[in-house]
Short mmCIF file of C-alpha atoms in Angstrom, two decimals:
data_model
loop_
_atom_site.label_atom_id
_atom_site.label_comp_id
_atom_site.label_asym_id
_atom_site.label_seq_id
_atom_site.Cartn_x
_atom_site.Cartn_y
_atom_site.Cartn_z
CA UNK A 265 51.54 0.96 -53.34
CA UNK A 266 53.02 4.42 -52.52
CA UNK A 267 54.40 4.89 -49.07
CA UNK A 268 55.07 8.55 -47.35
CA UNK A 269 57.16 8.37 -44.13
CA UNK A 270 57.89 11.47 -42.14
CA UNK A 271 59.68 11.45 -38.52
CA UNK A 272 57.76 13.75 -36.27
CA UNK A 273 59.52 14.74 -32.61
CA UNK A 274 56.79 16.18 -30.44
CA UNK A 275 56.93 17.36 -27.00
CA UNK A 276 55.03 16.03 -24.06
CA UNK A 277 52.96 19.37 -24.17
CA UNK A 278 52.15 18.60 -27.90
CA UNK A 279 51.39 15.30 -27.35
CA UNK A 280 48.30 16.41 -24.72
CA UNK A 281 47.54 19.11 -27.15
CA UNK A 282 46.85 16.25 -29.47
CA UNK A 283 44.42 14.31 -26.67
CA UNK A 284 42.37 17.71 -26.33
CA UNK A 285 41.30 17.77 -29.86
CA UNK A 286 41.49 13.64 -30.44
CA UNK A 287 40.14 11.94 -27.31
CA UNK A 288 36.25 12.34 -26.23
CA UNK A 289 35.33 11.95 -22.32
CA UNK A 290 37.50 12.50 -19.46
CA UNK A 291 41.22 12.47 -20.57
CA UNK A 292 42.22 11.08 -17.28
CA UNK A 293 38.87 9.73 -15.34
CA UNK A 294 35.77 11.44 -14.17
CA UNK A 295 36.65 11.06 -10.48
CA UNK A 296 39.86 11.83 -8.14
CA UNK A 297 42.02 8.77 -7.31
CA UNK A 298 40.82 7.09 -4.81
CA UNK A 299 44.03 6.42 -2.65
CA UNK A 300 44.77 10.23 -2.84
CA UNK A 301 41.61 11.25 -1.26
CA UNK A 302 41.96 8.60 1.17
CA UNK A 303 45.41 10.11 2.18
CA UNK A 304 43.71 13.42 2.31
CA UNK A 305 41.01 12.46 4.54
CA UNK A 306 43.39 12.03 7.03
CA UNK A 307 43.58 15.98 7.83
CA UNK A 308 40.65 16.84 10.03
CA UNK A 309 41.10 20.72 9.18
CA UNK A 310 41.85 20.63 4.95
CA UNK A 311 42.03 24.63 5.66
CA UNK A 312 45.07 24.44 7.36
CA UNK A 313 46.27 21.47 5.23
CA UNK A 314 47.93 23.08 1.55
CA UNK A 315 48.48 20.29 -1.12
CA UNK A 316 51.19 20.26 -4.01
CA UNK A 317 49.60 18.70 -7.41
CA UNK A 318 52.69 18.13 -9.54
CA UNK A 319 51.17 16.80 -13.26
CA UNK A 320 47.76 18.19 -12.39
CA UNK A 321 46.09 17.34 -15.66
CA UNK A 322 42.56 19.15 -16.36
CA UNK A 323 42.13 18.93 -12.42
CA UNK A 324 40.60 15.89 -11.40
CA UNK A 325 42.56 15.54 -8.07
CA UNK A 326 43.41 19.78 -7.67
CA UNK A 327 39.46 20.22 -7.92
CA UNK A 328 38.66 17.35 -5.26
CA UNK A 329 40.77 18.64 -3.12
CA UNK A 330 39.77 22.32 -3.25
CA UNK A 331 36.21 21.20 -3.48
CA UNK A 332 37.24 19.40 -0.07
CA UNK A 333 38.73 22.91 1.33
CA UNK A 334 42.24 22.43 0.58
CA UNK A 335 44.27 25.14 -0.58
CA UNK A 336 45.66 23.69 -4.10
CA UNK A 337 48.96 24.31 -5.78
CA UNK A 338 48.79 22.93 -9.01
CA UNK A 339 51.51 22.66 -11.28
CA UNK A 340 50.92 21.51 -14.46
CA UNK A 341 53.42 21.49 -18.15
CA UNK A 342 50.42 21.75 -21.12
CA UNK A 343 48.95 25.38 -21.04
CA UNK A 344 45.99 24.31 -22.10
CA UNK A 345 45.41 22.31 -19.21
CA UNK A 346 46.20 24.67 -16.92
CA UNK A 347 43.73 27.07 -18.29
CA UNK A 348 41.02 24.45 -18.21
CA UNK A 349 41.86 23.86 -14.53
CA UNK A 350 42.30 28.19 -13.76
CA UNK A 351 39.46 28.60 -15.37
CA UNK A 352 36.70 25.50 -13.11
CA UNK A 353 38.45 26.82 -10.13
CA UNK A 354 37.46 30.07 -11.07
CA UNK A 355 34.25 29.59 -11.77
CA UNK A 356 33.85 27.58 -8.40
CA UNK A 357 35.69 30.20 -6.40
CA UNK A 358 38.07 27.50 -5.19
CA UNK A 359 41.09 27.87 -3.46
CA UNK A 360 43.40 26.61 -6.27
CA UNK A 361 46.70 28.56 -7.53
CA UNK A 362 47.73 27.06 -10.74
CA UNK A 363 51.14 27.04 -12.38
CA UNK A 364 51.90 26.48 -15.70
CA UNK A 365 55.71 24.77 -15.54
CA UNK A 366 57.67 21.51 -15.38
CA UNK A 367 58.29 20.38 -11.99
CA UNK A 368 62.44 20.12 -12.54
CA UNK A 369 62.50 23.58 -14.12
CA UNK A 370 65.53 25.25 -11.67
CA UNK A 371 63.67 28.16 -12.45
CA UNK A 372 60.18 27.24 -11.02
CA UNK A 373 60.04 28.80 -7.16
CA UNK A 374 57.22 26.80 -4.58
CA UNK A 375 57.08 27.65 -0.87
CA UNK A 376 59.79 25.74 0.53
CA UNK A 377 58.77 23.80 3.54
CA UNK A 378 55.10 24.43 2.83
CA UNK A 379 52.77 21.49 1.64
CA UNK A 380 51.27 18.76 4.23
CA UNK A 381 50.52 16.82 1.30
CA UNK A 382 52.57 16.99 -2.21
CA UNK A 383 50.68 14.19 -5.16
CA UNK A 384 52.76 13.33 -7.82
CA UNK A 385 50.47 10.82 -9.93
CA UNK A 386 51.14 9.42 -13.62
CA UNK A 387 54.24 11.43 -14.01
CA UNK A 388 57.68 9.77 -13.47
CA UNK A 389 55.95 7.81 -15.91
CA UNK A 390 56.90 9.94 -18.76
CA UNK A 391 60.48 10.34 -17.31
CA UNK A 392 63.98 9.27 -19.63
CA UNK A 393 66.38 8.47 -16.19
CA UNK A 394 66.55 7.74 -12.54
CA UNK A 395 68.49 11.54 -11.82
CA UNK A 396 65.30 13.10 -12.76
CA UNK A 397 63.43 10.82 -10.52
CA UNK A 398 65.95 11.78 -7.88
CA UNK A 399 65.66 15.97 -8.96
CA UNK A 400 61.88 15.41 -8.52
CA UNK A 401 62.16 13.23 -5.09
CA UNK A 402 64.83 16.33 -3.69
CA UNK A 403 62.38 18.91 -4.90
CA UNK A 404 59.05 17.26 -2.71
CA UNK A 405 61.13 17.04 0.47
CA UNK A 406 62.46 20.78 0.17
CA UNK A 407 58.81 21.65 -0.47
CA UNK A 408 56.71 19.69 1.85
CA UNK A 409 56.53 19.98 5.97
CA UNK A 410 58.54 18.37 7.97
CA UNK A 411 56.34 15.71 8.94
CA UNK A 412 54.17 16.02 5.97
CA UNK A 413 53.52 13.64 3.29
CA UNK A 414 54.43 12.75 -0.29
CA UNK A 415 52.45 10.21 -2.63
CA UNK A 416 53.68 9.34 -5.85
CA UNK A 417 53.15 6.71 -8.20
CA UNK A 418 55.97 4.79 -9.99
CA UNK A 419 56.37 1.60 -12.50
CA UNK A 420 58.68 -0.93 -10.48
CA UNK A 421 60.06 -4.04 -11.41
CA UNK A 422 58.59 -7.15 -9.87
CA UNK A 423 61.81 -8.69 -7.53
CA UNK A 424 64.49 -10.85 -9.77
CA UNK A 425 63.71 -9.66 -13.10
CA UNK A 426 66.12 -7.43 -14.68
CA UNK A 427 64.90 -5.43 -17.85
CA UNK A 428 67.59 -5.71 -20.86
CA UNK A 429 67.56 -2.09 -22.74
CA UNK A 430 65.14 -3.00 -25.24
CA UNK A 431 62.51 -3.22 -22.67
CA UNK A 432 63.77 -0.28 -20.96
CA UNK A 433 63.46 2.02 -24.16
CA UNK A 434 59.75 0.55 -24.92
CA UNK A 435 58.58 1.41 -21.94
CA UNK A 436 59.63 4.92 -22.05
CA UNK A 437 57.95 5.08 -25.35
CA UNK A 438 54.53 3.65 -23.76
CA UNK A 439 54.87 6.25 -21.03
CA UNK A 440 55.90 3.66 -18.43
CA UNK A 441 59.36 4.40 -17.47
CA UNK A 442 60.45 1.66 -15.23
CA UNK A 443 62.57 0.97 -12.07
CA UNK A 444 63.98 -1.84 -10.78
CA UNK A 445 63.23 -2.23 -7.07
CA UNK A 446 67.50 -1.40 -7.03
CA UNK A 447 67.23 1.24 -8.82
CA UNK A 448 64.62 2.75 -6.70
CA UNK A 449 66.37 1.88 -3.65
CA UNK A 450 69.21 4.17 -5.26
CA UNK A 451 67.22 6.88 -5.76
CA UNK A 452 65.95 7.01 -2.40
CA UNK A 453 69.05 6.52 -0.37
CA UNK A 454 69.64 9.65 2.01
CA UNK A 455 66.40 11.35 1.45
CA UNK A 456 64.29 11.97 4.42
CA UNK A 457 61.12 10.27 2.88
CA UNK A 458 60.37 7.15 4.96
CA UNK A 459 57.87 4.93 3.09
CA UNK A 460 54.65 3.69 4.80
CA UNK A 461 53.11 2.19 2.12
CA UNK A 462 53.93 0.48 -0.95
CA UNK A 463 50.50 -0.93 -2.72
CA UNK A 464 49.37 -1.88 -6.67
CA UNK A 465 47.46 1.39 -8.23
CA UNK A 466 45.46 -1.03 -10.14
CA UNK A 467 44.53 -3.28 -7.20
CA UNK A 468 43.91 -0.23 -4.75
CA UNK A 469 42.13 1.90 -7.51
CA UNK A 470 39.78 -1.14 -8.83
CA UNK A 471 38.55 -1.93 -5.25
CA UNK A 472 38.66 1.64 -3.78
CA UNK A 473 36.59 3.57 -6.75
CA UNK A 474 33.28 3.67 -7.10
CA UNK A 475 31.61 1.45 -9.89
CA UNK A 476 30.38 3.97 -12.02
CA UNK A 477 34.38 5.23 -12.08
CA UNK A 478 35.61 2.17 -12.87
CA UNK A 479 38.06 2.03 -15.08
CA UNK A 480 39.21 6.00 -15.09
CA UNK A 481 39.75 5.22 -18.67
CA UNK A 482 39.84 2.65 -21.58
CA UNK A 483 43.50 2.87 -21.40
CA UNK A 484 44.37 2.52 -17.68
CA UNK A 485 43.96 -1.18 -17.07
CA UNK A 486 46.37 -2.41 -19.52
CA UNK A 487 48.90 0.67 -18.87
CA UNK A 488 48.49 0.11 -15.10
CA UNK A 489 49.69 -3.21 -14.84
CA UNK A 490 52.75 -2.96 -16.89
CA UNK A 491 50.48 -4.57 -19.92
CA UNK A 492 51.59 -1.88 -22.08
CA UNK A 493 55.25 -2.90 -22.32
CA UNK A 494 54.50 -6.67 -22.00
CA UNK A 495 51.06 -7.60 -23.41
CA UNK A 496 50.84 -10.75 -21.22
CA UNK A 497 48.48 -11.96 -18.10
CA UNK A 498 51.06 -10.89 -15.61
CA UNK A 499 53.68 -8.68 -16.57
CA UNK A 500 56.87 -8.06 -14.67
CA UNK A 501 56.37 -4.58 -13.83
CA UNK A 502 53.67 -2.61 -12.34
CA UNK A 503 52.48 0.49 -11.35
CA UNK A 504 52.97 1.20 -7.37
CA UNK A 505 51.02 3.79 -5.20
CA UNK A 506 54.06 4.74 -2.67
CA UNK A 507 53.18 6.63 0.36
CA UNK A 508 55.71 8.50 2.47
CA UNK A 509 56.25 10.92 5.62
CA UNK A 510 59.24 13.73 4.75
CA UNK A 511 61.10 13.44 8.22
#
């Protein structure tokens, strides 16, 4: 028996480069998430409503929105992605501006005071500590309206259980970086973002989808609910749909 063993450090941009060639179907889902479009269908004029997509993927959510009449920022990190997205929008003469950048780059310049809406879905995911949560939390509320909203999603800790740091490290390597309802209180303290709703992605996603997009992915289920980190019936973490209104 003859073993080869190589350490390979890839960034997150490689890492979707890989899903591009290795994954069939939607990467991400066929449709947009349900409790963003819900959000969205609060605006009764999308013209005059611009939207922030931070982590925008190959467009699932930018392209439901513009398809909706929304004027789309989309910021996405893998190149390729954002060409895939530039180019549908394109082709659909939508009203979608894409750029291709992380979200905590100092150097990346957005409209400051700008967005009724800013999304921020599956991304603090892939983050390493609760500063960049906070960088990426300070960034929304310079960039969206007073007044205007900001839905992210997050892995939280159910209340009472405290992770240990082997926990902590696995679930940044299963792309489910994890706060403890603390830690999150932490980051949040003296930001303007007062939170109006605090609800399970799975839960809201599973009823609020339509069958035939149910689930987004073969992945999602198990990642969702914290299953993942802690291949159990009811892990003690979860992702959380949070809703809030930049005051």
């Amino acid at each position: 028996l003859k073993l080869t063993v190589f350490n390979e450090v890839l960034s997150m941009e490689k890492k979707y480069q890989r899903w591009l060639k290795s994954r069939k179907g939607p990467l991400f889902g066929s449709h947009p998430d349900a409790k963003l479009m819900d959000v969205a269908k609060s605006f009764d004029n999308p013209k005059v409503a611009p939207i922030l997509d931070v982590g925008a993927g190959v467009g699932r959510n930018t392209l439901a929105l513009a398809r909706r009449g929304h004027p789309v920022d989309a910021v996405e990190l893998t190149p390729e992605f954002a060409q895939i997205i530039a180019k549908e929008a394109k082709v659909e003469q939508l009203p979608v501006r894409v750029i291709q950048s992380n979200i905590l780059n100092p150097a990346l310049q957005l409209p400051p005071k700008s967005y009724q809406l800013a999304v921020v879905a599956e991304v603090i995911s892939h983050f390493r500590n609760n500063e960049d949560v906070r960088s990426l939390l300070l960034r929304m509320c310079d960039v969206v309206k007073p007044g205007g909203l900001l839905l992210f999603s997050t892995f939280l800790t159910d209340p009472g259980y405290e992770p240990d740091q082997r926990v902590r490290e696995l679930a940044q390597v299963q792309w489910s970086y994890l706060m403890t309802r603390s830690e999150f209180n932490s980051v949040m303290a003296g930001l303007p973002l007062q939170i109006l709703s605090d609800e399970s992605v799975y839960e809201y996603e599973r009823t609020h989808l339509p069958p035939e997009a149910w689930p987004p992915t073969g992945w999602f289920e198990h990642w969702s609910q914290g299953r993942d980190v802690f291949p159990i019936p009811k892990p003690p973490i979860s992702l959380r749909w949070l809703l809030c209104r930049n005051n």
